[in-house]
Every structure is written in structure tokens, then in C-alpha cells.
PDB file of C-alpha atoms in Angstrom:
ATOM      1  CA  UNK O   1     136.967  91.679  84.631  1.00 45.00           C
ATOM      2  CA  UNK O   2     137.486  91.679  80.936  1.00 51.00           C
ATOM      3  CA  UNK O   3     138.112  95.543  79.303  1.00 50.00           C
ATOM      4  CA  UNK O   4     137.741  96.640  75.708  1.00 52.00           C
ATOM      5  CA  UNK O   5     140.568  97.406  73.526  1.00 54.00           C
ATOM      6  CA  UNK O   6     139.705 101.086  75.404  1.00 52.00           C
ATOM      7  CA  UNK O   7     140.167  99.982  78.530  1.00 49.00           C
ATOM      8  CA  UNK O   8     136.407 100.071  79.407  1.00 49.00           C
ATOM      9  CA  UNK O   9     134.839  97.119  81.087  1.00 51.00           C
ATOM     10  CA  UNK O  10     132.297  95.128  78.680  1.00 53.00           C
ATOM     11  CA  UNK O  11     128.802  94.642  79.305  1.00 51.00           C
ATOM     12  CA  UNK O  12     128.838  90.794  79.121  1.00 53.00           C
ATOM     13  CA  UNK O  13     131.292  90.687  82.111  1.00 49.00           C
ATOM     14  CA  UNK O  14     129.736  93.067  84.152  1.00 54.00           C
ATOM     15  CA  UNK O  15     126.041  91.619  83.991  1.00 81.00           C
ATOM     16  CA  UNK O  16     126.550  88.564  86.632  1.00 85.00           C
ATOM     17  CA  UNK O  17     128.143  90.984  89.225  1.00 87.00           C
ATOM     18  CA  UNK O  18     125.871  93.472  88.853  1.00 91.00           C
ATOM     19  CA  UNK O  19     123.132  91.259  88.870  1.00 91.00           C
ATOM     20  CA  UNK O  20     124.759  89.561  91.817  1.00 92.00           C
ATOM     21  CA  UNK O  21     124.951  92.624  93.609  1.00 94.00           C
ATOM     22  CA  UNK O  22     120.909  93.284  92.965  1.00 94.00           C
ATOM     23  CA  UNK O  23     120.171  90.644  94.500  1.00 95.00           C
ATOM     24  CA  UNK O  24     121.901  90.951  97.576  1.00 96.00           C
ATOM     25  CA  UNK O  25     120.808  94.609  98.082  1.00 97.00           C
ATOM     26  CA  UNK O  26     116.889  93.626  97.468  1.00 97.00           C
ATOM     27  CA  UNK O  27     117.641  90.603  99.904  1.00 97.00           C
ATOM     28  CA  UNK O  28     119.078  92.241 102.479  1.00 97.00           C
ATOM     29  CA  UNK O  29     116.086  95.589 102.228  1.00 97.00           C
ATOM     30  CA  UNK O  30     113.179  93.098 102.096  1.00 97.00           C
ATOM     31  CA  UNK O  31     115.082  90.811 104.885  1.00 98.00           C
ATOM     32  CA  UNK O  32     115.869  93.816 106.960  1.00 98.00           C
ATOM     33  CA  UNK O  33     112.461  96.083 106.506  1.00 96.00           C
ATOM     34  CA  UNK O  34     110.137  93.358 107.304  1.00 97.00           C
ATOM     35  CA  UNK O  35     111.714  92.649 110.315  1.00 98.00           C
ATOM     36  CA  UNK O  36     111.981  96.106 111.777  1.00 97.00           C
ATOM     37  CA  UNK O  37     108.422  97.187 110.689  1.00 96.00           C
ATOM     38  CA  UNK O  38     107.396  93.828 112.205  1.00 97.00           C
ATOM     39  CA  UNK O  39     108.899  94.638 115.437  1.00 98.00           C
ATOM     40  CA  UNK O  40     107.822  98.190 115.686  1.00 97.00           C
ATOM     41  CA  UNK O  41     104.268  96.510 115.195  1.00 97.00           C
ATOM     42  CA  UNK O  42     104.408  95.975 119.037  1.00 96.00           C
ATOM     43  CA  UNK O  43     106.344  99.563 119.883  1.00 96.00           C
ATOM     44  CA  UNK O  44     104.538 101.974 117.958  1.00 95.00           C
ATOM     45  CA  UNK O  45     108.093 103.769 117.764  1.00 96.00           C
ATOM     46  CA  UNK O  46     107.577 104.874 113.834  1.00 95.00           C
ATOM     47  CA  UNK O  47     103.549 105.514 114.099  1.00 95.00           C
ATOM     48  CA  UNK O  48     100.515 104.281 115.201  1.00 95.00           C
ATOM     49  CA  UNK O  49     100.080 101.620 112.873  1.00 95.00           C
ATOM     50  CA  UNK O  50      96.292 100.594 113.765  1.00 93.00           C
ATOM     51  CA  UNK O  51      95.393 104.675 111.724  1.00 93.00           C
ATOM     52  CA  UNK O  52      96.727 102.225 108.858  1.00 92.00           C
ATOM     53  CA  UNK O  53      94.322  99.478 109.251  1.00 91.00           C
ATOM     54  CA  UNK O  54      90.768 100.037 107.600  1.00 90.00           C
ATOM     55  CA  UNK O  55      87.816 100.025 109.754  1.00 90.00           C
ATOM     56  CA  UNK O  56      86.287  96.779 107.725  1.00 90.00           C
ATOM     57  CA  UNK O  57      88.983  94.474 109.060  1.00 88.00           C
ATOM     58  CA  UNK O  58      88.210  94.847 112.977  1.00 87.00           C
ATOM     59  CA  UNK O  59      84.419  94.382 111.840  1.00 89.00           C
ATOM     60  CA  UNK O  60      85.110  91.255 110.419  1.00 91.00           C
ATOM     61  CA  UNK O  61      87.538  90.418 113.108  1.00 88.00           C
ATOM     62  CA  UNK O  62      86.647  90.757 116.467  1.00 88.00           C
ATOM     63  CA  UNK O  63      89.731  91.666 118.081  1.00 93.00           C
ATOM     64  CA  UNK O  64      91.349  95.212 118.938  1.00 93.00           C
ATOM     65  CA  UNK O  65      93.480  97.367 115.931  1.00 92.00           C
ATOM     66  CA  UNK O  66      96.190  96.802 118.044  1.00 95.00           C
ATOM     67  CA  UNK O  67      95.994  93.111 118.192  1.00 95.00           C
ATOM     68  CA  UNK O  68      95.644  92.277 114.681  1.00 95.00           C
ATOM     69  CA  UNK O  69      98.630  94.948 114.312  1.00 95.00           C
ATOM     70  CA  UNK O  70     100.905  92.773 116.517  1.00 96.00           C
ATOM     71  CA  UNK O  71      99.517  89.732 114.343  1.00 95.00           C
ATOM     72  CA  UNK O  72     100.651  91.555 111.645  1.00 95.00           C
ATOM     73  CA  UNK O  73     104.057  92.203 112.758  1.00 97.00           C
ATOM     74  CA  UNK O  74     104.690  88.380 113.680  1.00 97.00           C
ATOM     75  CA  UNK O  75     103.591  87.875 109.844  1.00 96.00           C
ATOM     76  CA  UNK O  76     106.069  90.270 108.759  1.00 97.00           C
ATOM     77  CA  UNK O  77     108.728  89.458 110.773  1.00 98.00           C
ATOM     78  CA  UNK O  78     108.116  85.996 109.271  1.00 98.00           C
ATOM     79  CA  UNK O  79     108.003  86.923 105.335  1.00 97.00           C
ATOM     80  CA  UNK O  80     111.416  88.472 106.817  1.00 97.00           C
ATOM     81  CA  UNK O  81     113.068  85.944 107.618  1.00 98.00           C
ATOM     82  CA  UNK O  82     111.579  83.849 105.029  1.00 98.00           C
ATOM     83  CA  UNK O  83     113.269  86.070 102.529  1.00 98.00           C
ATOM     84  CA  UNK O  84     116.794  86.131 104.332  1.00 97.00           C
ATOM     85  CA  UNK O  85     116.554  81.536 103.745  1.00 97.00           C
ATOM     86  CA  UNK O  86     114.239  81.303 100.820  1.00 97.00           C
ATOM     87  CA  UNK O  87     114.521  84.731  98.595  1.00 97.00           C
ATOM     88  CA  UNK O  88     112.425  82.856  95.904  1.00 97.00           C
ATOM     89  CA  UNK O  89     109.673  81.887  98.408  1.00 97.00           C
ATOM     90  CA  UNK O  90     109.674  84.765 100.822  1.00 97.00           C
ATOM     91  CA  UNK O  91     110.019  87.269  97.831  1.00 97.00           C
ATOM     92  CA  UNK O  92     106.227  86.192  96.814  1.00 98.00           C
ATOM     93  CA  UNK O  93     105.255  86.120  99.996  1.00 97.00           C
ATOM     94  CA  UNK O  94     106.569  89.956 100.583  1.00 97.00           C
ATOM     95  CA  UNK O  95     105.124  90.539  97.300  1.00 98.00           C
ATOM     96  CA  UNK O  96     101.551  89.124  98.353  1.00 97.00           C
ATOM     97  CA  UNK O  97     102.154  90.664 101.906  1.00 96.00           C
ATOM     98  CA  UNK O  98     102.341  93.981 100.167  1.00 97.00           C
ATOM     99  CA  UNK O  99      99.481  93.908  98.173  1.00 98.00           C
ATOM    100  CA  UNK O 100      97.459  93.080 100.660  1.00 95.00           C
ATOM    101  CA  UNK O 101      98.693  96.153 102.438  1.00 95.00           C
ATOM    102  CA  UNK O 102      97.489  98.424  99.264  1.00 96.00           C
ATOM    103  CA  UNK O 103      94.110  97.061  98.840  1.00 95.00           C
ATOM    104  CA  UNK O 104      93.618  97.907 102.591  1.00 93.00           C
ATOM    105  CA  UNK O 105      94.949 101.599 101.842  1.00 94.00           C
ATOM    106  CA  UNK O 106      92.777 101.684  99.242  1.00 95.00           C
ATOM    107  CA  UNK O 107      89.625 100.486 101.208  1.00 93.00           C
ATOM    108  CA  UNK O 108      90.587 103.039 103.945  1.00 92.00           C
ATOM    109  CA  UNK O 109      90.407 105.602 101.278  1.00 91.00           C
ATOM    110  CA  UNK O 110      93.467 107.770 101.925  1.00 89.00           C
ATOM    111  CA  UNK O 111      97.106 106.884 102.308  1.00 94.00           C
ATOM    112  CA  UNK O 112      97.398 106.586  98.386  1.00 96.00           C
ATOM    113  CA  UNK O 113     100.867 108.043  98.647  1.00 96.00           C
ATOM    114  CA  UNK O 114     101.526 105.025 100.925  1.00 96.00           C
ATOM    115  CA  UNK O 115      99.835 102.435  98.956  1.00 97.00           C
ATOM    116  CA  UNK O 116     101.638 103.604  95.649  1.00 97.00           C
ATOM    117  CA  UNK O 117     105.062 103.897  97.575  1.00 97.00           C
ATOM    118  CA  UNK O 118     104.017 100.087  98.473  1.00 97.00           C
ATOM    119  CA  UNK O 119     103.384  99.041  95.213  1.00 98.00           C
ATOM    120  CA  UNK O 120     106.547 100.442  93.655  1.00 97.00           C
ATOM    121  CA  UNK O 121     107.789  97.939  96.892  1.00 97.00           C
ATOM    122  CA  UNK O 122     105.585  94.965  95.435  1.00 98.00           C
ATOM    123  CA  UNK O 123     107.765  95.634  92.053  1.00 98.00           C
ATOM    124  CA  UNK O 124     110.918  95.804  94.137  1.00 97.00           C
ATOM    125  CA  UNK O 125     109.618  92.579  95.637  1.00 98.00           C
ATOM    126  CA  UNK O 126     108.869  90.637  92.015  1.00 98.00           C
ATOM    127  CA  UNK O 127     112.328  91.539  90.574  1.00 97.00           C
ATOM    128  CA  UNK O 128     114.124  90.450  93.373  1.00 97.00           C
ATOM    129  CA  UNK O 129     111.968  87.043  92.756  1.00 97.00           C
ATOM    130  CA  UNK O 130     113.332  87.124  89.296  1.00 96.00           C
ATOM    131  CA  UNK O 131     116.710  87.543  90.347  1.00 95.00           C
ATOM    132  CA  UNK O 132     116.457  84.564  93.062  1.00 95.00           C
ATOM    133  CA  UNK O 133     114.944  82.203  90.632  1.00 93.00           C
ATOM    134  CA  UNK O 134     117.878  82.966  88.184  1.00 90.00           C
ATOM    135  CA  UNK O 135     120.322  82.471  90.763  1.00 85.00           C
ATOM    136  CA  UNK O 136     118.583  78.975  91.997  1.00 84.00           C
ATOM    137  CA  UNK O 137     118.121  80.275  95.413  1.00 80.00           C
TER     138      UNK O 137
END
């Protein structure tokens, strides 16, 4: 690491760690998050995830809440693991995933603290894009 003539450590050296060290800590959050939420799709350990899911969706499609939530966990286990190979890919994916999940909020018509704690998730979810497609990956 290259220092100043005080000793402190200059910003141009620092940037490619640090920015290094962004994108492994998004990676590993939107590998790791998708996958457990994914899972607990099917366990209902965290909540009851179909009280998430607006009434529209199993009028349109006729299966139960709880089947289109354990279609939605294979999804998200999916984007998961997409992220962990393809950061660049599955980061859009997450990104799309996510906003997907707000406009349902949204329809449901409560939840907002969810949907905007998703959506500062969908940002997470762009700038770790950015970081992949700077880093080739």
C-alpha cells in the first residue's frame, strides 16, 4: 500500500481494494440471502410468506399461496446461485427479482416498510452489478 509523506494511505491505492472488498461483501449477501429466504420458502421458519403475496396473483394463478411460494423459493434459490457464478447476470436478475417483490407489496397495499427496505436491496443489487461489470466477472 503506498502512504503519503504523513504516513497516511492514499486514495488512489486504496480504491481497487476497497472496491474489491464491495464486491465480495454484496456477492456473498445477495448469494447467501437468496438462498436462505429461498429455502425457508418451503419451512415457513422466518414467517408465513403467502401474508406477503397479494391476493391478485392466486386469481390469476390457479394454484395455492403456498405453492407459488415454494415456486418462488426455487426462483430465488436460483438468482442465488446465479449470483455466486455470474455476479453480472444474477445481480440483474436479483435486481428484477426484487422489484417484482415491491410492486406486489405495493398492490397488497401494506408492507411499505418492506417494499422500501427491498428497494434500498434493488440499489444494493445494481451497485453490486456495477462493481461486477468493472471487475469483468
Amino acid at each position: 500500500m503506498k502512504t503519503s509523506a504523513n504516513g497516511s494511505a492514499t486514495a488512489g491505492s486504496l480504491a481497487p481494494e476497497t472496491a474489491r472488498q464491495a464486491f465480495l461483501l454484496l456477492r456473498t449477501v445477495f448469494t447467501v440471502a437468496p438462498i436462505l429466504f429461498g429455502l425457508d420458502k418451503f419451512l415457513n421458519l422466518l414467517t408465513d410468506w403467502t401474508l406477503y403475496l397479494a391476493p391478485v396473483v392466486t386469481s390469476v394463478v390457479p394454484v395455492s399461496g403456498q405453492n407459488i411460494m415454494s415456486a418462488v423459493g426455487v426462483i430465488e434459490i436460483l438468482a442465488g446461485l446465479l449470483v455466486a457464478y455470474r455476479p453480472r447476470i444474477g445481480s440483474l436478475v436479483v435486481a428484477g427479482w426484487l422489484l417484482g417483490i415491491i410492486i406486489n407489496l405495493l398492490i397488497l397495499g401494506s408492507f411499505y416498510d418492506v417494499a422500501l427496505r427491498d428497494f434500498g436491496l434493488l440499489v444494493g443489487a445494481l451497485a453490486l452489478n456495477r462493481l461486477a461489470t468493472a471487475a469483468g466477472k
